[in-house]
Amino acid sequence: MGIWPFSIEPKPGCATKDRRGETMQNFINVILPIPLEKLFTYRVTQDEADFLLPGMRVAVPFGKSKIYTALVNEVHTTPPEVYEAKDIHQVLSEHPLVNTIQLKHWQWIANYYMCTIGEVFRTAVPSAFLLESETLILKNDRAEVDEMSLKDDEFLVFEALQHQSSLKVHEVSAIVERKNVLPILNRLIEKNVILLKEELYEQYKPKLVRYLRLGSAHTSEAGLEKLLESLTRAPKQSQVVLSLFQLQAVRKKPIKVTDLEQTSGSSKAVIKSLVDKAILEEYFIQTDRVNYDGEDGEYDLKSLNEYQEKALDDIKQNFKNQKVTLLKGVTSSGKTEVYVKLLEECILEGKQGLYLLPEIALTTQLIARLQDYFGSKVSVYHSKYSIQERVEVWNNVLDKKPKAQIVIGARSAMFLPFSSLGLIIVDEEHEGSFKQFDPAPRYHARDAAIVLANLHGANILLGSATPSIESFYNAKKEKYGFAEITRRYGNVVMPDIELVDIKEQNRKKRMKGHFSERLLEEITETLDAGEQVILFQNRRGYAPILECTTCGHSPQCPNCDVSLTYHQYKKQLRCHYCSHNIALQESCQACGSQTLDTKGFGTEQVEQELHTLFPKAKVGRMDLDTTRGKYGYEKIITAFEQQELDILVGTQMLTKGLDFRNVNLVGIMNADSLLNFPDYRAHERSFQLLTQVSGRAGRTKKRGKVIIQTYNPYHQILKQVSTNDYDEMFKEQLYEREQYKYPPVNRIIKITFKHKEYNKLNDAADWFAKGLRNVFGGSVLGPEYPPVARIRNQYLKHVIVKINHEQSLVKTKNSIRRIEKSFNAISFYRSVRVIYNVDHI
């Protein structure tokens, strides 16, 4: 890490004069990456005011000693009324990091989702840009120190500073073997032993690749001849020089050190000695960490069938009318090919394209497909990329480089600094993963992307086989345009869906573990035919509950109101909310009995049962535990695509848009866990999830098979899934939502209260809810505890405010904010955290 080099030297007292000859000072309003309601104002010199533009980074002091990275919002000459403006610390960039459209978009997100623009700033920008100062501890050379007056821990710090010019806080912590070192530092400051200094560090390091060329003294023919003669007694060095010529003749490109090592078969030491003798010169070229190695435009775009062509024409017609457009296409209908055609047109117009996906697993498979068509024009942006890689993608988009004409990524990709956005595609738009829950801003990427497209004057397409009730409702009301593909690509028949009653199977003792007779039959047939199987169980781990059969005790998380999940692979019990874990107990903690048994089952248990039932089959598992690494998704998906695995067990990350050509059977282990969920969207989500996972079966010529295991085969949603009747599901759900005033007919704001004290939380939530009822009457629900009422030692309580479409959303939010101000004025309630979730899903 290096200290940021770029700075305009501040000139204290530098100011201009207005027409009347009065001294006029210059100021900037900045956005700080912390939750502040208002923008903060700082003083700048005339030179800085002339240089600075909105979106540029500046380092500013805030609080007693902290220095933050802030963004310039505007340059002006109006001093703040309430406080004396401080000078900025330094200017951090020569060009704006974000553009004015982004700043408008951030402001909309902050206003709509009831958070601050500082919170949006912190989420939107890669953290490498958000430099925060680090406290350095220096020895006070001017003071005379009486070593006898120092306590033991103070003396350790003093002694360390005799050998080092400065120490960081974590280094002091290691020296004195204590976490909290502030009392020690404060005592040393009082005794004039140390000084504190804030230093700002740049986190991003460009990647420099080392190259070699022949030293300038040997480039002439005479010089070269002389060199080769001098190397006759050093055959290894001579071989390196000759290999360099060979590579230069073939490649006509700079030669990497690693390539020269490989070609010449020599060691690093031999090359180093040639560099030391100035026979070879080394130089560095800055390169991006992620590069596309294939040929550009290697594959031609597939021709569309008549159904895809019709959908494409409808989409273009809606785009002409400047409408947000919803594309409803059954699973495996070839929606991606339609997207690719639209992206191609977008690039030909010289515009940028953004392709948003809900799940990183999906980007893995889609990147390869898009790169086949567009080559190096495709960039990827999501949280599994390192900070350094994300900075490079950000800079490429900012500079409008050809390698970032199309960006594919998860919801955070929407925050990139596009300047000529022409098209946004939101694939699998119904997915809950597009909504951010923690921390603020709790935005929905689909809705925020619609506003972003509007600000850019860009087209936006929402795609799904099972659209969200809200989007389909907007299409029905003609607020959105609509296009549909009703047939699978290649006229492949939709899969045959069969419901299996496991209550009946259990009664007749025909279950083997968690597998019904029917599912085992189908798996055997599929494997014998050389085809692949996907099994879906929406719970990771081995079993959700470990129970003592003697006294009924099951281990609970000490920090959350939830039982610990048993993970057999690591032989541990783990909390899925706070990650607290303990080793597997040999006996019951309550009664000491060794009669421990598991209740329920997760993906780990399904995988283990498959090893027993099908010992010859190669089984893989795809859940949060197996995809933690950067390439976790890629390895599993590639192995399954290349048929190195016969059966893939997974959670809902399996369900979204993945395209496996050889899968003929999909098994859903237990559909009831999805249906019986305390949420008004449970039935809609169940339909979407089951339809999506069913869509992974039979995507080529042969008709696929789906087996859904359930205790309630007569459930309305399961019948609708088995007949693929989206319209019937939509009508039913809309009727229920109208009756109980839920979206899309009403808007909802969920307000969560959080505190470690149970009684204080109850009082606070009741007070706030009473205030809301005084304003909104009967449209306020709660306060009520959620199913898991304590997470990380914080108790939670929810209040829901329902807002009908005649009611002004802005006025409603202002009323809630006024109640919050009165709430915060009561000192007893001030420590209770209030969290807003607008359009909660």
Coordinates of N, CA and C in Angstrom, one line a residue, residues 296-304 309 312 316 319 335-355 369-375 377-378 405-407 422-425 459 461:
D296 N -12.1 -13.0 -30.6 CA -13.3 -12.2 -30.6 C -14.3 -12.7 -31.6
G297 N -15.5 -12.7 -31.2 CA -16.6 -13.1 -32.2 C -16.3 -14.5 -32.8
E298 N -15.9 -15.4 -31.9 CA -15.6 -16.8 -32.4 C -16.8 -17.5 -33.0
Y299 N -18.0 -17.3 -32.4 CA -19.2 -18.0 -32.8 C -20.2 -17.0 -33.4
D300 N -20.9 -17.4 -34.4 CA -22.0 -16.5 -34.9 C -23.2 -16.6 -34.0
L301 N -24.0 -15.6 -34.1 CA -25.2 -15.6 -33.3 C -26.2 -16.7 -33.8
K302 N -26.9 -17.4 -32.9 CA -27.8 -18.4 -33.4 C -29.0 -17.7 -34.1
S303 N -29.6 -18.4 -35.1 CA -30.8 -17.8 -35.7 C -31.9 -18.1 -34.8
L304 N -32.9 -17.2 -34.7 CA -34.0 -17.3 -33.9 C -35.1 -18.1 -34.6
E309 N -38.5 -14.8 -32.8 CA -38.6 -13.6 -33.6 C -39.8 -12.7 -33.3
L312 N -39.1 -10.9 -30.1 CA -38.1 -9.8 -30.4 C -38.8 -8.6 -31.0
K316 N -39.1 -4.8 -29.4 CA -38.6 -3.6 -30.1 C -39.8 -2.6 -30.2
F319 N -40.1 -0.9 -27.0 CA -39.0 0.0 -26.7 C -39.2 1.3 -27.5
K335 N -34.7 -17.6 -24.2 CA -34.7 -16.1 -23.9 C -33.3 -15.5 -24.0
T336 N -32.3 -16.3 -23.7 CA -30.9 -15.8 -23.7 C -30.5 -15.3 -25.2
E337 N -31.0 -16.1 -26.2 CA -30.7 -15.8 -27.6 C -31.3 -14.4 -27.9
V338 N -32.5 -14.2 -27.4 CA -33.2 -12.9 -27.7 C -32.4 -11.8 -27.0
Y339 N -31.9 -12.0 -25.8 CA -31.1 -11.0 -25.1 C -29.9 -10.7 -25.9
V340 N -29.2 -11.7 -26.4 CA -28.0 -11.6 -27.2 C -28.2 -10.7 -28.4
K341 N -29.3 -10.9 -29.1 CA -29.7 -10.1 -30.3 C -29.8 -8.6 -29.9
L342 N -30.5 -8.4 -28.8 CA -30.7 -7.0 -28.3 C -29.3 -6.4 -27.9
L343 N -28.5 -7.2 -27.3 CA -27.2 -6.6 -26.9 C -26.3 -6.3 -28.1
E344 N -26.4 -7.2 -29.1 CA -25.7 -6.9 -30.4 C -26.1 -5.6 -31.0
E345 N -27.4 -5.3 -31.0 CA -27.8 -4.1 -31.6 C -27.4 -2.9 -30.8
C346 N -27.4 -3.1 -29.4 CA -27.0 -2.0 -28.5 C -25.5 -1.7 -28.8
I347 N -24.6 -2.7 -29.0 CA -23.2 -2.4 -29.2 C -23.0 -1.7 -30.6
L348 N -23.7 -2.2 -31.6 CA -23.6 -1.5 -32.9 C -23.9 -0.1 -32.9
E349 N -24.8 0.3 -31.9 CA -25.1 1.8 -31.8 C -24.1 2.5 -30.9
G350 N -23.1 1.8 -30.5 CA -22.0 2.4 -29.7 C -22.4 2.6 -28.2
K351 N -23.4 1.9 -27.8 CA -23.9 2.1 -26.4 C -23.3 0.9 -25.5
Q352 N -23.5 1.1 -24.2 CA -23.1 0.1 -23.2 C -24.3 -0.7 -22.8
G353 N -24.1 -2.0 -22.6 CA -25.2 -2.9 -22.2 C -24.9 -3.5 -20.8
L354 N -26.0 -3.6 -20.0 CA -25.9 -4.2 -18.6 C -26.8 -5.4 -18.5
Y355 N -26.3 -6.5 -18.1 CA -27.0 -7.8 -18.0 C -27.0 -8.2 -16.5
R369 N -21.0 -18.2 -22.5 CA -21.9 -18.1 -23.7 C -21.8 -16.7 -24.3
L370 N -21.8 -15.6 -23.5 CA -21.7 -14.3 -24.0 C -20.3 -14.0 -24.7
Q371 N -19.3 -14.6 -24.0 CA -17.9 -14.4 -24.6 C -17.7 -15.1 -25.9
D372 N -18.5 -16.2 -26.1 CA -18.5 -16.9 -27.4 C -18.9 -15.9 -28.5
Y373 N -19.9 -15.1 -28.2 CA -20.5 -14.2 -29.2 C -19.7 -12.9 -29.3
F374 N -19.4 -12.3 -28.1 CA -18.9 -10.9 -28.0 C -17.4 -10.8 -27.6
G375 N -16.8 -12.0 -27.3 CA -15.4 -12.0 -27.0 C -15.0 -11.1 -25.9
K377 N -15.4 -8.0 -25.3 CA -16.3 -6.9 -25.0 C -17.0 -7.1 -23.7
V378 N -17.0 -8.3 -23.1 CA -17.7 -8.7 -21.9 C -16.9 -8.5 -20.7
Q405 N -17.9 -3.1 -22.8 CA -19.2 -2.6 -23.5 C -20.4 -3.3 -23.0
I406 N -20.2 -4.6 -22.6 CA -21.3 -5.4 -22.0 C -20.8 -5.8 -20.6
V407 N -21.6 -5.4 -19.6 CA -21.2 -5.8 -18.2 C -22.3 -6.8 -17.8
G422 N -27.3 1.9 -23.0 CA -28.3 1.7 -24.0 C -29.4 0.7 -23.7
L423 N -29.0 -0.3 -22.9 CA -29.9 -1.4 -22.6 C -29.6 -2.1 -21.3
I424 N -30.6 -2.3 -20.5 CA -30.5 -3.1 -19.3 C -31.4 -4.3 -19.4
I425 N -30.8 -5.5 -19.2 CA -31.6 -6.7 -19.1 C -31.6 -7.2 -17.7
N459 N -33.2 1.5 -22.9 CA -34.3 0.4 -22.9 C -34.0 -0.5 -21.7
L461 N -35.4 -4.5 -20.2 CA -36.1 -5.7 -20.4 C -36.1 -6.5 -19.2

